[in-house]
Structures are given as C-alpha cells and as structure tokens.
Tab-separated table of C-alpha atoms in Angstrom:
chain	number	residue	atom	x	y	z
I	1	MET	CA	114.603	127.302	74.377
I	2	SER	CA	116.524	127.734	71.122
I	3	SER	CA	114.203	125.498	69.066
I	4	ILE	CA	111.085	127.669	69.626
I	5	GLY	CA	109.391	128.260	66.130
I	6	THR	CA	111.225	125.434	64.433
I	7	GLY	CA	107.857	123.578	64.028
I	8	TYR	CA	108.873	120.398	65.982
I	9	ASP	CA	106.904	121.559	69.095
I	10	LEU	CA	103.418	121.466	67.759
I	11	THR	CA	102.498	117.811	68.625
I	12	THR	CA	103.748	114.988	70.716
I	13	THR	CA	103.889	112.892	67.475
I	14	THR	CA	106.989	114.562	66.052
I	15	PHE	CA	110.475	114.219	67.187
I	16	SER	CA	112.882	117.124	66.886
I	17	PRO	CA	115.896	116.281	64.858
I	18	ASP	CA	118.005	116.008	68.157
I	19	GLY	CA	115.587	113.437	69.386
I	20	LYS	CA	113.287	115.520	71.843
I	21	ILE	CA	109.627	115.671	72.183
I	22	PHE	CA	109.269	119.269	72.984
I	23	GLN	CA	105.648	119.077	74.132
I	24	VAL	CA	106.919	117.008	77.039
I	25	ASP	CA	109.645	119.475	77.845
I	26	TYR	CA	107.211	122.221	77.974
I	27	ALA	CA	105.109	120.084	80.383
I	28	GLN	CA	108.115	119.734	82.517
I	29	LYS	CA	108.552	123.430	82.552
I	30	ALA	CA	105.020	123.934	83.744
I	31	ILE	CA	106.115	121.806	86.732
I	32	ASP	CA	109.304	123.480	87.278
I	33	ASN	CA	107.687	126.904	87.756
I	34	SER	CA	105.015	125.864	90.304
I	35	GLY	CA	105.160	125.788	94.113
I	36	THR	CA	107.713	123.395	95.497
I	37	ALA	CA	106.538	119.894	96.711
I	38	ILE	CA	108.610	117.686	98.893
I	39	GLY	CA	108.437	113.935	99.893
I	40	ILE	CA	110.802	112.153	102.293
I	41	ARG	CA	110.646	108.377	103.409
I	42	CYS	CA	111.461	108.138	107.156
I	43	LYS	CA	111.916	104.929	108.986
I	44	ASP	CA	108.219	104.487	109.930
I	45	GLY	CA	106.361	106.282	106.953
I	46	VAL	CA	106.223	108.862	104.265
I	47	VAL	CA	105.904	112.700	104.728
I	48	LEU	CA	104.613	114.953	101.868
I	49	GLY	CA	104.706	118.717	102.054
I	50	VAL	CA	103.715	121.305	99.478
I	51	GLU	CA	104.287	124.936	99.234
I	52	LYS	CA	100.957	126.039	97.744
I	53	LEU	CA	101.387	129.648	96.196
I	54	VAL	CA	98.413	131.600	96.928
I	55	ILE	CA	97.092	133.924	94.123
I	56	SER	CA	94.767	136.045	96.267
I	57	LYS	CA	94.598	137.295	99.726
I	58	MET	CA	90.760	136.720	99.442
I	59	LEU	CA	91.268	132.961	98.866
I	60	VAL	CA	89.631	130.967	101.660
I	61	GLU	CA	92.366	129.003	103.467
I	62	GLY	CA	92.350	125.272	102.695
I	63	SER	CA	90.864	125.456	99.260
I	64	ASN	CA	92.521	124.298	96.011
I	65	ARG	CA	94.560	121.612	97.860
I	66	ARG	CA	97.646	120.160	96.340
I	67	ILE	CA	97.772	116.851	98.460
I	68	PHE	CA	95.035	114.133	97.954
I	69	SER	CA	94.487	110.759	99.247
I	70	CYS	CA	93.841	108.079	96.576
I	71	ASP	CA	93.410	105.132	98.780
I	72	LEU	CA	93.477	104.592	102.510
I	73	HIS	CA	97.126	103.891	102.329
I	74	ALA	CA	98.101	105.985	99.544
I	75	GLY	CA	98.399	109.716	99.028
I	76	ILE	CA	99.555	112.153	96.162
I	77	ALA	CA	101.120	115.563	96.195
I	78	THR	CA	100.928	117.423	93.016
I	79	SER	CA	102.925	120.190	91.451
I	80	GLY	CA	102.270	121.963	88.249
I	81	LEU	CA	98.935	122.754	86.777
I	82	ALA	CA	96.397	122.139	89.470
I	83	ALA	CA	93.608	121.012	87.282
I	84	ASP	CA	95.806	118.544	85.509
I	85	GLY	CA	96.713	117.301	88.880
I	86	ARG	CA	93.196	116.539	90.004
I	87	GLN	CA	92.704	114.543	86.760
I	88	ILE	CA	95.591	112.345	87.642
I	89	VAL	CA	94.504	111.903	91.233
I	90	ASN	CA	90.985	110.838	89.896
I	91	ARG	CA	92.805	108.148	87.651
I	92	ALA	CA	94.879	107.084	90.652
I	93	ARG	CA	91.777	106.634	92.708
I	94	ALA	CA	90.067	104.537	89.936
I	95	GLU	CA	93.120	102.271	89.595
I	96	ALA	CA	93.219	101.811	93.432
I	97	ALA	CA	89.467	101.006	93.612
I	98	ASN	CA	89.639	98.917	90.544
I	99	PHE	CA	92.609	96.761	91.897
I	100	LYS	CA	90.949	96.341	95.292
I	101	ASN	CA	87.720	95.153	93.573
I	102	PHE	CA	89.460	92.641	91.292
I	103	PHE	CA	92.199	91.341	93.535
I	104	GLY	CA	90.617	91.713	96.828
I	105	ASP	CA	93.370	93.699	98.511
I	106	ALA	CA	94.855	97.090	98.627
I	107	ILE	CA	97.108	98.102	95.460
I	108	PRO	CA	100.920	97.849	96.029
I	109	GLY	CA	102.695	101.217	95.704
I	110	GLU	CA	104.846	99.896	92.917
I	111	VAL	CA	101.845	98.815	90.959
I	112	LEU	CA	100.030	102.145	91.509
I	113	CYS	CA	103.200	104.097	90.530
I	114	ASP	CA	103.403	102.012	87.183
I	115	ARG	CA	99.626	102.620	86.467
I	116	ILE	CA	99.839	106.333	86.978
I	117	ALA	CA	103.251	106.409	84.920
I	118	SER	CA	101.642	104.479	82.089
I	119	TYR	CA	98.608	106.823	82.052
I	120	LYS	CA	100.760	109.908	81.848
I	121	HIS	CA	102.947	108.292	79.201
I	122	LEU	CA	99.976	107.662	77.008
I	123	PHE	CA	99.681	111.462	76.419
I	124	THR	CA	103.213	111.781	75.350
I	125	LEU	CA	102.113	109.420	72.278
I	126	TYR	CA	98.620	110.325	71.584
I	127	GLY	CA	95.910	112.960	72.418
I	128	THR	CA	96.293	116.586	72.689
I	129	ARG	CA	99.083	117.544	75.253
I	130	PRO	CA	100.785	115.784	78.048
I	131	TYR	CA	99.919	116.561	81.628
I	132	GLY	CA	101.851	119.435	83.218
I	133	VAL	CA	101.966	117.607	86.568
I	134	GLY	CA	104.797	116.291	88.601
I	135	THR	CA	103.520	113.648	91.088
I	136	LEU	CA	104.783	112.607	94.469
I	137	LEU	CA	103.196	109.310	95.400
I	138	ALA	CA	103.301	108.180	99.184
I	139	VAL	CA	102.327	104.658	100.009
I	140	TYR	CA	102.562	102.402	102.948
I	141	ASP	CA	101.556	98.883	102.019
I	142	GLU	CA	102.586	95.317	103.239
I	143	GLU	CA	106.220	95.951	101.943
I	144	GLY	CA	106.560	99.091	104.004
I	145	PRO	CA	106.561	102.732	103.341
I	146	GLN	CA	107.373	104.118	99.862
I	147	LEU	CA	107.986	107.266	97.935
I	148	TYR	CA	107.642	107.465	94.191
I	149	GLN	CA	107.968	110.533	91.618
I	150	ILE	CA	106.079	110.408	88.500
I	151	GLU	CA	107.218	112.883	85.846
I	152	ALA	CA	105.384	114.315	82.844
I	153	SER	CA	107.364	112.012	80.412
I	154	GLY	CA	105.658	109.080	81.962
I	155	VAL	CA	108.860	107.962	84.045
I	156	GLY	CA	108.173	106.720	87.562
I	157	MET	CA	110.940	106.261	90.154
I	158	ARG	CA	111.238	105.335	93.896
I	159	TYR	CA	113.149	107.812	96.129
I	160	PHE	CA	114.257	108.091	99.709
I	161	GLY	CA	113.528	111.846	99.271
I	162	THR	CA	112.818	114.059	96.406
I	163	ALA	CA	111.340	117.502	95.398
I	164	VAL	CA	109.745	118.937	92.583
I	165	GLY	CA	108.687	122.578	91.492
I	166	LYS	CA	110.575	125.893	91.761
I	167	GLY	CA	112.563	125.220	94.931
I	168	ARG	CA	113.524	121.700	93.968
I	169	GLN	CA	117.188	122.264	93.598
I	170	GLY	CA	117.635	123.677	97.129
I	171	ALA	CA	115.065	121.248	98.850
I	172	LYS	CA	116.831	118.360	97.299
I	173	THR	CA	120.322	119.439	98.848
I	174	GLU	CA	118.524	120.037	102.218
I	175	ILE	CA	116.932	116.508	102.079
I	176	GLU	CA	120.339	114.998	101.291
I	177	ARG	CA	121.530	116.315	104.622
I	178	LEU	CA	118.756	114.573	106.608
I	179	LYS	CA	119.391	111.085	108.165
I	180	LEU	CA	116.236	109.651	106.762
I	181	SER	CA	116.796	106.204	107.916
I	182	GLU	CA	117.090	107.385	111.636
I	183	MET	CA	114.273	109.885	111.382
I	184	THR	CA	110.543	109.239	112.375
I	185	CYS	CA	107.756	110.890	110.682
I	186	ARG	CA	107.058	113.311	113.491
I	187	GLU	CA	110.654	114.575	113.087
I	188	GLY	CA	110.140	114.408	109.201
I	189	VAL	CA	107.133	116.676	109.340
I	190	LEU	CA	109.390	119.361	111.102
I	191	ALA	CA	112.168	118.933	108.567
I	192	VAL	CA	109.830	119.114	105.513
I	193	ALA	CA	108.168	122.420	106.813
I	194	LYS	CA	111.507	123.937	107.373
I	195	ILE	CA	112.777	123.154	103.932
I	196	ILE	CA	109.643	124.512	102.270
I	197	TYR	CA	110.001	127.813	104.336
I	198	GLN	CA	113.736	127.869	103.549
I	199	VAL	CA	113.178	127.398	99.635
I	200	HIS	CA	110.276	129.854	99.458
I	201	ASP	CA	111.215	132.931	97.549
I	202	ASP	CA	109.733	135.698	99.325
I	203	ALA	CA	110.961	138.265	96.722
I	204	LYS	CA	108.843	136.600	93.894
I	205	ASP	CA	105.893	134.884	95.477
I	206	LYS	CA	104.537	136.632	98.786
I	207	ALA	CA	101.894	134.432	100.226
I	208	PHE	CA	101.835	130.749	100.421
I	209	GLU	CA	100.078	127.934	102.347
I	210	LEU	CA	101.901	124.982	103.747
I	211	GLU	CA	100.218	121.694	103.183
I	212	LEU	CA	101.459	118.717	105.081
I	213	SER	CA	100.382	115.056	105.011
I	214	TRP	CA	101.757	111.794	105.961
I	215	VAL	CA	101.280	107.891	105.876
I	216	CYS	CA	102.958	106.191	108.844
I	217	ASP	CA	102.674	104.088	111.732
I	218	GLU	CA	101.232	106.863	113.954
I	219	SER	CA	98.454	107.382	111.543
I	220	GLN	CA	97.748	103.605	111.400
I	221	ARG	CA	99.324	103.292	107.907
I	222	ARG	CA	96.657	105.728	106.560
I	223	HIS	CA	97.350	108.663	104.457
I	224	GLU	CA	96.068	111.700	106.288
I	225	ARG	CA	96.738	115.330	106.741
I	226	VAL	CA	99.280	116.015	109.567
I	227	PRO	CA	97.240	116.662	112.869
I	228	ALA	CA	96.553	120.412	113.349
I	229	ASP	CA	98.770	120.846	116.473
I	230	LEU	CA	101.689	119.160	114.823
I	231	HIS	CA	101.095	121.218	111.733
I	232	ALA	CA	101.165	124.418	113.776
I	233	THR	CA	104.166	123.407	115.798
I	234	ALA	CA	105.978	122.602	112.458
I	235	GLU	CA	105.169	125.895	111.055
I	236	THR	CA	106.087	127.846	114.049
I	237	ALA	CA	109.389	126.108	114.203
I	238	ALA	CA	110.012	126.702	110.551
I	239	LYS	CA	109.291	130.309	110.820
I	240	ALA	CA	111.830	130.572	113.868
I	241	ALA	CA	114.522	128.599	112.115
I	242	LEU	CA	114.245	131.108	109.278
I	243	GLU	CA	114.485	134.035	111.388
I	244	ASP	CA	117.557	132.617	113.252
I	245	ASP	CA	119.217	132.072	109.868
I	246	ASP	CA	118.535	135.736	108.993
I	247	ASP	CA	120.114	136.846	112.145
I	248	ASP	CA	123.211	135.080	111.328
K	1	MET	CA	76.548	48.890	80.912
K	2	ASP	CA	73.214	50.610	81.694
K	3	PHE	CA	74.624	52.459	84.519
K	4	ILE	CA	76.955	54.059	82.214
K	5	ARG	CA	74.604	54.707	79.533
K	6	ASN	CA	72.141	56.400	81.877
K	7	ASN	CA	74.659	58.795	83.143
K	8	GLN	CA	76.096	59.706	79.691
K	9	SER	CA	74.742	63.389	79.868
K	10	GLN	CA	76.502	63.985	83.136
K	11	SER	CA	80.096	65.055	83.448
K	12	PRO	CA	82.573	63.520	85.903
K	13	ASP	CA	81.813	64.397	89.411
K	14	THR	CA	84.654	64.653	91.777
K	15	GLY	CA	82.436	63.264	94.464
K	16	THR	CA	85.158	63.929	96.803
K	17	THR	CA	86.898	64.636	100.116
K	18	ILE	CA	88.975	67.764	100.365
K	19	ILE	CA	90.656	69.398	103.319
K	20	GLY	CA	92.878	72.305	104.047
K	21	VAL	CA	94.380	72.751	107.529
K	22	ALA	CA	96.613	75.786	108.495
K	23	TYR	CA	99.382	75.123	111.180
K	24	GLU	CA	102.009	77.544	112.791
K	25	GLY	CA	104.226	78.307	109.792
K	26	GLY	CA	102.227	76.598	106.823
K	27	ILE	CA	99.343	74.787	105.555
K	28	VAL	CA	98.446	71.126	104.429
K	29	ILE	CA	95.930	70.751	101.690
K	30	GLY	CA	94.698	67.250	100.887
K	31	CYS	CA	92.190	65.061	98.776
K	32	ASP	CA	91.415	61.550	97.855
K	33	THR	CA	92.013	60.453	94.431
K	34	ARG	CA	88.631	59.117	93.112
K	35	VAL	CA	86.639	60.528	90.095
K	36	SER	CA	83.247	59.071	89.232
K	37	ILE	CA	80.218	59.199	87.245
K	38	GLY	CA	77.398	57.859	89.377
K	39	ASN	CA	78.768	54.320	90.386
K	40	TYR	CA	81.522	54.164	87.674
K	41	ILE	CA	84.908	55.224	88.668
K	42	ASN	CA	86.580	57.073	85.759
K	43	ASN	CA	89.940	57.421	87.569
K	44	ARG	CA	91.146	55.953	90.637
K	45	THR	CA	94.484	57.978	90.773
K	46	SER	CA	93.446	61.503	89.936
K	47	ASP	CA	94.949	64.693	91.217
K	48	LYS	CA	92.407	67.148	92.537
K	49	ILE	CA	95.028	69.447	93.976
K	50	THR	CA	95.778	72.197	91.274
K	51	PRO	CA	98.597	74.730	91.911
K	52	LEU	CA	97.332	78.321	91.249
K	53	ALA	CA	100.782	79.905	92.074
K	54	GLU	CA	104.081	78.759	93.395
K	55	ASN	CA	102.679	79.229	96.748
K	56	VAL	CA	98.944	78.852	96.641
K	57	PHE	CA	96.984	75.599	95.910
K	58	LEU	CA	93.492	74.711	95.196
K	59	ALA	CA	91.605	71.551	96.190
K	60	ARG	CA	88.606	71.017	93.975
K	61	SER	CA	85.293	69.238	94.454
K	62	GLY	CA	82.122	69.324	92.566
K	63	SER	CA	81.903	69.256	88.768
K	64	ALA	CA	85.592	68.267	87.436
K	65	PRO	CA	85.209	70.386	84.350
K	66	ASP	CA	83.813	73.382	86.105
K	67	THR	CA	86.490	73.524	88.778
K	68	GLN	CA	89.251	72.903	86.126
K	69	LEU	CA	88.045	75.747	84.122
K	70	VAL	CA	88.059	77.982	87.379
K	71	ALA	CA	91.447	76.881	88.214
K	72	ASP	CA	92.602	77.666	84.578
K	73	TYR	CA	91.198	81.212	84.549
K	74	VAL	CA	92.539	81.963	87.989
K	75	ARG	CA	96.150	80.699	86.903
K	76	HIS	CA	95.822	83.036	84.038
K	77	LEU	CA	94.970	85.895	86.035
K	78	VAL	CA	97.553	85.154	88.864
K	79	HIS	CA	100.241	84.801	86.222
K	80	GLN	CA	99.669	88.274	84.997
K	81	HIS	CA	99.531	89.524	88.454
K	82	VAL	CA	102.753	87.960	89.551
K	83	MET	CA	104.421	89.611	86.621
K	84	GLU	CA	103.092	92.789	87.737
K	85	ILE	CA	103.951	92.662	91.285
K	86	GLY	CA	107.262	90.870	90.692
K	87	ARG	CA	106.869	88.393	93.674
K	88	ASP	CA	104.762	85.551	94.739
K	89	PRO	CA	101.086	86.541	95.245
K	90	ASP	CA	99.318	86.792	98.483
K	91	VAL	CA	96.952	83.987	99.215
K	92	LYS	CA	94.104	86.060	99.912
K	93	THR	CA	94.496	87.716	96.262
K	94	VAL	CA	94.349	84.597	94.649
K	95	ALA	CA	91.401	83.105	96.769
K	96	ASN	CA	89.596	86.211	95.883
K	97	LEU	CA	90.105	85.818	92.180
K	98	ALA	CA	88.677	82.201	92.315
K	99	MET	CA	85.803	83.387	94.425
K	100	GLN	CA	84.969	86.243	91.975
K	101	ILE	CA	84.714	83.789	89.095
K	102	VAL	CA	82.418	81.199	91.114
K	103	TYR	CA	80.220	84.116	92.554
K	104	ASN	CA	79.689	85.656	89.104
K	105	ASN	CA	78.752	82.394	87.364
K	106	LYS	CA	76.258	80.789	89.925
K	107	GLY	CA	72.979	79.526	88.610
K	108	VAL	CA	69.996	78.855	90.572
K	109	ASN	CA	68.701	75.763	88.730
K	110	HIS	CA	70.670	72.581	87.957
K	111	GLY	CA	72.737	72.651	84.941
K	112	GLN	CA	73.249	76.373	84.844
K	113	GLY	CA	76.028	77.954	86.444
K	114	LEU	CA	79.186	76.426	88.055
K	115	CYS	CA	79.068	73.585	90.528
K	116	ALA	CA	82.359	74.156	92.367
K	117	ALA	CA	83.204	73.662	95.918
K	118	MET	CA	86.758	74.321	96.735
K	119	VAL	CA	89.434	74.890	99.351
K	120	CYS	CA	92.098	77.320	98.646
K	121	ALA	CA	95.244	77.545	100.817
K	122	GLY	CA	98.850	78.646	100.626
K	123	TRP	CA	101.621	80.593	102.310
K	124	ASP	CA	102.790	84.013	101.898
K	125	LYS	CA	105.377	86.286	103.666
K	126	HIS	CA	102.810	88.732	104.860
K	127	ASN	CA	100.307	86.528	106.543
K	128	GLY	CA	101.914	83.075	106.792
K	129	GLY	CA	99.888	79.872	106.132
K	130	GLN	CA	96.207	80.566	105.380
K	131	VAL	CA	93.248	78.282	104.453
K	132	PHE	CA	90.108	79.707	102.623
K	133	ALA	CA	86.816	77.720	102.399
K	134	MET	CA	84.966	78.438	99.121
K	135	PRO	CA	81.837	76.612	99.089
K	136	ILE	CA	79.219	76.588	96.226
K	137	GLY	CA	77.813	79.882	95.384
K	138	GLY	CA	80.934	82.093	96.050
K	139	THR	CA	81.321	82.539	99.768
K	140	LEU	CA	84.842	82.997	100.694
K	141	LEU	CA	86.048	82.940	104.372
K	142	PRO	CA	89.348	82.497	106.053
K	143	VAL	CA	89.364	79.553	108.425
K	144	PRO	CA	91.905	77.529	110.553
K	145	TRP	CA	90.591	74.406	108.654
K	146	ALA	CA	88.014	73.543	105.922
K	147	ILE	CA	86.689	70.438	104.460
K	148	ASP	CA	84.357	69.853	101.442
K	149	GLY	CA	83.029	67.328	98.846
K	150	SER	CA	80.586	64.339	99.503
K	151	GLY	CA	82.895	62.769	101.972
K	152	SER	CA	83.282	65.738	104.166
K	153	THR	CA	79.947	65.268	105.764
K	154	PHE	CA	81.401	62.106	107.438
K	155	ILE	CA	84.191	63.810	109.024
K	156	TRP	CA	82.738	66.974	110.662
K	157	GLY	CA	82.646	65.332	114.183
K	158	PHE	CA	86.180	64.063	113.698
K	159	MET	CA	87.502	67.550	112.707
K	160	ASP	CA	85.689	69.366	115.549
K	161	ALA	CA	86.825	66.702	118.133
K	162	GLU	CA	90.508	66.250	117.025
K	163	TYR	CA	91.620	69.521	115.473
K	164	ARG	CA	93.690	71.558	117.843
K	165	GLU	CA	95.818	74.712	117.622
K	166	GLY	CA	99.597	74.460	117.631
K	167	MET	CA	99.965	71.271	115.570
K	168	THR	CA	103.367	70.841	114.079
K	169	ARG	CA	103.641	70.148	110.317
K	170	ALA	CA	104.070	66.299	110.785
K	171	GLU	CA	100.999	66.253	113.257
K	172	THR	CA	99.035	68.196	110.765
K	173	GLU	CA	99.769	65.895	107.712
K	174	VAL	CA	98.840	62.928	109.951
K	175	PHE	CA	95.618	64.605	110.976
K	176	CYS	CA	94.694	65.281	107.155
K	177	ILE	CA	95.476	61.497	106.267
K	178	LYS	CA	93.415	60.161	109.141
K	179	ALA	CA	90.487	62.647	108.271
K	180	ILE	CA	90.544	61.689	104.530
K	181	SER	CA	90.854	57.991	104.993
K	182	LEU	CA	87.949	57.998	107.430
K	183	ALA	CA	85.783	59.833	104.845
K	184	MET	CA	86.916	57.421	102.159
K	185	ALA	CA	85.837	54.502	104.396
K	186	ARG	CA	82.161	55.779	104.591
K	187	ASP	CA	81.702	57.737	101.386
K	188	ALA	CA	81.137	55.416	98.291
K	189	SER	CA	82.325	58.388	96.016
K	190	SER	CA	85.609	58.976	97.909
K	191	GLY	CA	88.520	56.511	97.638
K	192	GLY	CA	91.711	55.497	96.218
K	193	MET	CA	94.681	57.192	97.829
K	194	VAL	CA	95.523	60.457	99.623
K	195	ARG	CA	97.278	63.227	98.062
K	196	LEU	CA	98.866	65.981	100.344
K	197	VAL	CA	100.447	69.282	99.442
K	198	THR	CA	102.326	71.034	102.303
K	199	VAL	CA	103.442	74.675	101.800
K	200	ASP	CA	105.622	76.742	104.128
K	201	LYS	CA	108.261	79.382	103.771
K	202	ASP	CA	110.463	76.932	101.982
K	203	GLY	CA	107.968	76.234	99.227
K	204	ALA	CA	105.483	73.301	98.465
K	205	THR	CA	106.122	69.647	99.033
K	206	ARG	CA	103.809	66.957	97.556
K	207	ARG	CA	103.121	63.622	99.086
K	208	LEU	CA	101.072	60.586	97.906
K	209	VAL	CA	99.848	58.270	100.722
K	210	THR	CA	99.007	54.770	99.505
K	211	HIS	CA	97.224	51.795	101.181
K	212	GLU	CA	100.507	50.480	102.309
K	213	GLU	CA	100.770	53.457	104.718
K	214	MET	CA	97.005	53.826	105.727
K	215	GLU	CA	95.063	52.454	108.551
K	216	PRO	CA	92.029	50.663	107.506
K	217	PHE	CA	88.693	51.554	109.149
K	218	TYR	CA	85.398	49.660	109.896
K	219	GLU	CA	84.969	46.773	107.424
K	220	GLU	CA	87.711	47.772	104.971
K	221	LEU	CA	90.107	45.042	103.953
K	222	ASP	CA	93.567	45.740	105.253
K	223	LEU	CA	95.497	45.497	101.972
K	224	ARG	CA	98.830	45.288	103.994
K	225	LYS	CA	97.505	41.880	105.462
K	226	VAL	CA	95.961	40.733	102.222
K	227	ARG	CA	99.190	41.047	100.566
K	228	ASP	CA	101.256	39.140	103.046
K	229	GLY	CA	98.476	36.391	103.280
K	230	SER	CA	97.413	37.014	106.923
K	231	GLY	CA	94.625	39.100	105.507
K	232	GLY	CA	91.499	39.901	107.338
K	233	VAL	CA	88.900	42.479	108.038
K	234	ALA	CA	89.404	45.469	110.101
K	235	LEU	CA	87.010	45.522	113.034
K	236	GLY	CA	86.598	49.282	113.524
K	237	ILE	CA	88.718	51.881	115.049
C-alpha cells in the first residue's frame, strides 16, 4: 500500500486525504489472507463451508472451529483472525438471546445481520482497532432461508452465494455457475466441498480441514454441522473431482 | 353524591366484558362500552379496544389507567420493533411485550402493582389469526377464545356450550355480540354498546353495535319497542 508511513493509518479516527480509513483496509487484508469461507443459499436452506488452514500436524482434529451456532436457527462462519471471530460470535449469541427474551420469538436474520454490522461498525469509529473478521451469517427464520455477509467496515449485505478469504475470487466464479434456486442443501453441501478443495492452494498451504454446516428443512431449520456420513461423502467426491481435473 | 365522594380515591375501573375469538383466517375482538367507579358510570361510550399495531389489538379490563399505560408502553416498543423489521409484527411478539410489562409490575397487595386483565389478538402472515389470554399476574397463553372482565363470569357456560371450530367471520361476530350482550344483561358494571374489531389478512375493521341491533335478554327493556311505542319487557331468551 503506497500510503504506508504517511501517518494516516495510526488510528481509525483519521481519514487519509483521499478519504480512506486505513485501519479498516488493513482489517480487510487480514480477512483476505485467511482460509476461504463459502456460503450458498439453496432452495431449502443455507450451506456454509470453511477451509480451515491447519498450522500444525499435531493439532487435534476439530479444534479451533470456524463455524459456530449463535441461535437454534442461525449460524456463523468466520474468516480472518480466529480470536476476533469468536468475539463476534459471542456478541451475536448475546444479541439473539436478548432479542428472544425481550420479544418472545427468534431473532429475524435481517435484524441479527444489522446488529452484528452495527457492532463491527462501532470499531471503525472508536476503540483500539476494527475486528479483522469477515462474517458469513446463515439464518432460517419465518421469512425463509437467508445468507448475509458482514465486512470489517460494518457493511452487511444479503447474498444468494458469496465467499471470503484467500480463494474468494475463484470460489465466487464457481458459485455463480451453480443453479442455486434449483439446488437442495444436500446437493449444495457437495458443491461447497468441491469448491473449497478446488480453490485450496496446495503449493502455499499444505494441510487444511473442511468444515461444513447447514440450516435447512432437513435439519428441521436448525443450524447444525453437516452429518458425518454426508460430510465424508462430500469430501471424497471433492477429492475425486479434483483428481479428475488434474488428469484432464 | 356520597357514593362519588366515597370512591374518590379509586380510579375508574373498566368493570367490563372483553372477548377475543379466533376463526379460520382471522380474529374478532370485542368489548362493552361502560366505564364506572363503583355505581357511577363515568363513560357509557368508551373504547376499550386499543390498537397495538396495524394488525394487533388489545381489549382492556381492570384499572383503566393501568391498562392504558401498558398499552402505551407496548405501542412505543412495537413501533421501534416495526421500524427494525420493516413489516407488521407477529402477534406473539406484541403479546409477549405486554405480558413482560404486566409480569414485571405485579404487586401482591392491593394498590401495588398493575391491575390489568387483557385479551390480545391479531393476525400475522406467519401464524394467521391468534388470540392470547393475559389475565392478572402476567400469564400469557394462546387460546382459541378468551374472555375477561367482571362480566365474563356470567358467560363461561355460554362460551363452552356455543363456541365451535370452523365458524365464519360473520358467525364469529354474531357469537361475540351475543356473548357480550348476555354479560351486559347480568353484570351491573358492563353495559352500553358492543364494540368489535375484526382482523384478517386484509386488515382491521371496526364495528359499533348499538341497542337498535341487539337482542334484549331477561328483564331488559327492548329499546326498539320502547322507541316505536309498542314497548315492553323481554321475558328471557
């Protein structure tokens, strides 16, 4: 970044002369350099997938998860700084519980997205630094299945399909080729696994763990990890597809 | 004027009959129009049905100021909620807000805490027409029909015997008018006219039922006959 050292990046309270908050841009960089996270909205629910880069072969499988539930009907996939991500999930859980306590019903996806976005946005105005986290929010409420993405800047938007992290460019191109409105979540899981394997850069990052979750009719509209057998099927199919591509 | 002076410390009581009935596709909520302190009638044409949202209504009985205050708070909260979600609220959500206020402000002794017994009913696109009973103390329960107020004690038998599933909108309105007018005939602190609000997918409709349209019961004067000079006393159902 050409502006490094110009002094406009020391705090979020200073604009650069061309109107940027550099601390927010840096937070976005933290996200762009982390493992890919994908979300797609199918006709009967939402599927989330994360390429969790494994820092050590000694790491116990399933530790340091990147996908969390924040209410029965809502789940979050984070990319970027893992510890920042957990803080966001804690906030989302508190918002969801508080809403249910006050209004007597589950928090709608749109409202939860707004609350998380507002929270992140606070740190682009006050405090120490913005959160270095990209958030994918999957919700299935009375209005149907919804997918949201909340950026470090505090912008929250609704998507049919989206991706964040290292492989986002390639992943988005692949998602665009899917027929999401005709696809069930069971098919979606296979597609997400395939895309994650496809965009994974074996040269730079060796080991990774595939995390998959969904919130759909098949899971009684609850956000859950994808059943082990389907997870295994998806992973095998993804690896097979990758080898086929290599052969071509 | 002793009867007034003696009751000066008391606030108006909506010694009342209120009712809410759900039917396929909507709800009817109704009340009488009498407000009294003791045996003095402050208002014979009052409106005890308060809108909490475009699609949700509250029938109030108990202390008039207490229930008005609860309704005002709920309207305030619902307004903010509607701005946030950008559509009409769910009936369940609105009823829950009213319940929270009643529950968190109940008092053990007389004079402390709220005296509010209400019926909350409305229609939303997720769950259709719904009626919630909200008696004193902060209980909240979804029911096919609910009655409350001093007059309600006189019509439990009528409700149990005559309510049936699958009534149409018109049948439900007639059912509510009959229930309230029966209570008004027997209960000294219920009387005047009947107010109804019907809510369905197309919105809310208000209706005021005067004596001209109502059937007299027991020894009530038939105002229709009194007016045209043939007047007499009704001899029962």
